[in-house]
Structure formats: C-alpha cells, structure tokens
Short mmCIF file of C-alpha atoms in Angstrom, two decimals:
data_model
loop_
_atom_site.label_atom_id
_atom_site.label_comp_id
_atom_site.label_asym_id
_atom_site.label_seq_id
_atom_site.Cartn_x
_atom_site.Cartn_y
_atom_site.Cartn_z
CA UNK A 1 19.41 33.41 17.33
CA UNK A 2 15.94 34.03 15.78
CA UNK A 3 15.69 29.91 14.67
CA UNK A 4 13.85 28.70 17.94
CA UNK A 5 11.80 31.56 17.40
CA UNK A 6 11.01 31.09 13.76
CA UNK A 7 10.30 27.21 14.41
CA UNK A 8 8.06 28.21 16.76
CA UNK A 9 5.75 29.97 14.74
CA UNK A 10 6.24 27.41 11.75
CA UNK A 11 4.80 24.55 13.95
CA UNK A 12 1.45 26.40 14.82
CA UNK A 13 1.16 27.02 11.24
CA UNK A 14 1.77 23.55 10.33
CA UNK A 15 -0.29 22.48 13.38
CA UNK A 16 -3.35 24.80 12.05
CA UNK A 17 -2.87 23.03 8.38
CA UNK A 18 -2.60 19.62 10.17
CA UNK A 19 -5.60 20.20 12.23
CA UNK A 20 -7.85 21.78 10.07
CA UNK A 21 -7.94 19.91 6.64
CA UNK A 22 -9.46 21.37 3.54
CA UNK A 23 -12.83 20.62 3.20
CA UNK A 24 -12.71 19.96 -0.45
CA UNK A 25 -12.30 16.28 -0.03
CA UNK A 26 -15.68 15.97 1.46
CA UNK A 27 -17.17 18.44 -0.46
CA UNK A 28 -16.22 15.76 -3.35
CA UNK A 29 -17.56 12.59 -1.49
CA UNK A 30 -20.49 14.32 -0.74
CA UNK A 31 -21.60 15.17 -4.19
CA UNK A 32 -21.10 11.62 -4.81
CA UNK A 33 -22.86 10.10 -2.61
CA UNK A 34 -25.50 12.41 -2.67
CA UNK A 35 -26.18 12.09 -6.67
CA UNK A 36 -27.24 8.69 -7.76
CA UNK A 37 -26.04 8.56 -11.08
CA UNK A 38 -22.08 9.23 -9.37
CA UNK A 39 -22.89 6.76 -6.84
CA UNK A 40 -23.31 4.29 -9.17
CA UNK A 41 -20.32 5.22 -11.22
CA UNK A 42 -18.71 5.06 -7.94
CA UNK A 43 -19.26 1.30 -6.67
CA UNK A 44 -18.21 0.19 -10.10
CA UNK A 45 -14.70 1.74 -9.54
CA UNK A 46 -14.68 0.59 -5.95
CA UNK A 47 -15.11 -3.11 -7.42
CA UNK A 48 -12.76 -2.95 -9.62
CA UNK A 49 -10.23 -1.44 -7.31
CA UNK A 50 -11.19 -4.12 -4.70
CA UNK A 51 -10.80 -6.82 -7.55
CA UNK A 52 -7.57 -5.71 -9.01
CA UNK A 53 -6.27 -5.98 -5.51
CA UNK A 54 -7.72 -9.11 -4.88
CA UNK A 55 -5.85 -10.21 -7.95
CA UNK A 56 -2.58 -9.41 -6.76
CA UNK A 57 -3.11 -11.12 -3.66
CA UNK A 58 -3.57 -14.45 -5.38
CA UNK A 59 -0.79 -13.70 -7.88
CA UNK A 60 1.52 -13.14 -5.03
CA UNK A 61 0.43 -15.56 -3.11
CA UNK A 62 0.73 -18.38 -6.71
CA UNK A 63 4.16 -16.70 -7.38
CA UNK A 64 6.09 -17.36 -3.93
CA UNK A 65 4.45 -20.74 -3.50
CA UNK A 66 5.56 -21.77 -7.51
CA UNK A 67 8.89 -20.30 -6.89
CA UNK A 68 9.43 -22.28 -3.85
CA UNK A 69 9.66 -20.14 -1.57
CA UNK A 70 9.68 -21.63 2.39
CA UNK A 71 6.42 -21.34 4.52
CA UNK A 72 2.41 -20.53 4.27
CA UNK A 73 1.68 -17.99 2.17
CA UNK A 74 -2.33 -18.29 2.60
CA UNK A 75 -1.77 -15.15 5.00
CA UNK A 76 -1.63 -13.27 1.76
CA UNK A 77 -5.06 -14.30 0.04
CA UNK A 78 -6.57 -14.34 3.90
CA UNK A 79 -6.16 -11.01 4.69
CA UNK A 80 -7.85 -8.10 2.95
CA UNK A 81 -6.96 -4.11 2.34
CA UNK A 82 -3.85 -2.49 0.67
CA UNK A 83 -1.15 -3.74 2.29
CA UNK A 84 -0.02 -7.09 3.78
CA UNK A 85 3.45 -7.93 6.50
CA UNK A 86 5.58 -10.16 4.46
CA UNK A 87 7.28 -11.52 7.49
CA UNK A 88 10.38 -10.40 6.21
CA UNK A 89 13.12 -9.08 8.99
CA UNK A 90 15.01 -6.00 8.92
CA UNK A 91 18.49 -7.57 7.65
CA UNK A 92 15.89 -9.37 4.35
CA UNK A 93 14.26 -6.19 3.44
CA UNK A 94 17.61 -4.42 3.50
CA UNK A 95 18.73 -6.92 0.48
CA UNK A 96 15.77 -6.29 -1.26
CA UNK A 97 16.45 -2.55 -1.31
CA UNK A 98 20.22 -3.28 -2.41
CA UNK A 99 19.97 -5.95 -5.22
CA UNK A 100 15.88 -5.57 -6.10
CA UNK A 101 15.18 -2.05 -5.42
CA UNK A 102 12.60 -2.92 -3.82
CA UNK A 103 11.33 -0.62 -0.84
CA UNK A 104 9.66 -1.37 2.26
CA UNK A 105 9.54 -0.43 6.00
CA UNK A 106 12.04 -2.41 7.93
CA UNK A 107 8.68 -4.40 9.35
CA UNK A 108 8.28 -5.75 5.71
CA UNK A 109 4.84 -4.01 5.59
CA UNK A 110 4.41 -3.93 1.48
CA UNK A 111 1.64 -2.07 -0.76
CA UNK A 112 -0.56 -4.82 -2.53
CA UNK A 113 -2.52 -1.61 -4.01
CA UNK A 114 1.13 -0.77 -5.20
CA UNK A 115 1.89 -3.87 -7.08
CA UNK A 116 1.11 -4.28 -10.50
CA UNK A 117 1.02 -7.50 -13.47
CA UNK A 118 4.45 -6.81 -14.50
CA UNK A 119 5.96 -6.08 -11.23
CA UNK A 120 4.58 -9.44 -9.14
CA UNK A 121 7.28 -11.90 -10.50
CA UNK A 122 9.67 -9.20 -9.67
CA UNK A 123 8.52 -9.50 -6.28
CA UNK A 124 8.03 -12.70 -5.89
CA UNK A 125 11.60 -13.36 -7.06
CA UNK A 126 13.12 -10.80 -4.70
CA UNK A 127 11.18 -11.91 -2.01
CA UNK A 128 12.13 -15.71 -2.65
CA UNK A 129 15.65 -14.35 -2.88
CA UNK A 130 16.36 -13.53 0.94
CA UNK A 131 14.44 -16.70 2.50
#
C-alpha cells in the first residue's frame, strides 16, 4: 500500500509549515510598533480589549453569585487573561453541552475573551444549573 508512504511525506510537509511560520505576522507587529502614530492606535485597542474582558469577569463573577450559585467565585475577578477553570467536572460540563450548548474542555477551562453581554446570563444560568 502506498498510504504509509504518502503519510510520510505529508508529515514533513506539515512539519516544515509547523516549524517555519509565515513571517507576515511579524512583519505586521513590527510596522506597528515601529510607527508611533500605530502604536498609539494600538494601546487604545489593547485597553479596550483588556477592559471588555475585565468586564466579563465581574459580570460573571455578579451573575453566579446573584443566581446563587454554591462557592467563591472571587477566583474569577482574581485572575487575569482570556480564559478562567470554572471548576466544573467532566460529568457538569457534559450537561452543559447537552441542555445549554455550551462548549468547553472536559477541565471546564472557558473563554472569558469569548463571552459576550448577551451571552453571560446564559452562562451564568447554565453554569448554576449543574452545581
């Protein structure tokens, strides 16, 4: 059969795209941070990104604890960055999926960055659900 062959040559391709990313991306970042004007523009949209996470952060955080849910939350305004562990166990994240539609790793590892107004009482409420 020709398949272990053909695999063979498809992972050093792959391994040569892995290894070797374009260099666009930093062509990009460079310009900006090179060129005040951008850089500027730049930290202004890095706030607000950084805010807007913040923000969901607390509103998680005020949701759960409104809603009753059992336990600290203050892990969730504490920590920083896109994503937070919910705590949540294999068998809880599971029901989420089935009645919320709400996906996540089985470590309940969730995208703050992901979450949006609309969406947090969603979550909070799912979430609440399977305590």
């Amino acid at each position: 059969s020709l398949v272990p062959a053909v695999v063979s040559q498809l992972k050093i391709i792959i391994r040569a795209n892995y290894s070797n990313p374009p260099r666009h991306g930093a062509a990009i970042a460079s310009t900006i941070l090179n060129d005040p004007q951008l850089f500027e523009e730049w930290k202004v949209e890095l706030k607000g990104m950084s805010d807007r996470i913040i923000a969901m952060r607390v509103g998680l955080r005020k949701l759960l604890e409104q809603k009753g849910a059992p336990g600290d939350w203050s892990f969730i305004t504490n920590q920083i960055g896109m994503f937070t562990y919910t705590g949540l166990n294999n068998d809880q994240v599971a029901e989420m999926t089935k009645n919320y539609h709400i996906y996540m790793p089985g470590t309940g590892r969730i995208s703050i960055a992901g979450l949006t107004e609309p969406t947090l009482d969603q979550m909070a409420t799912a979430i609440r659900s399977v305590l």
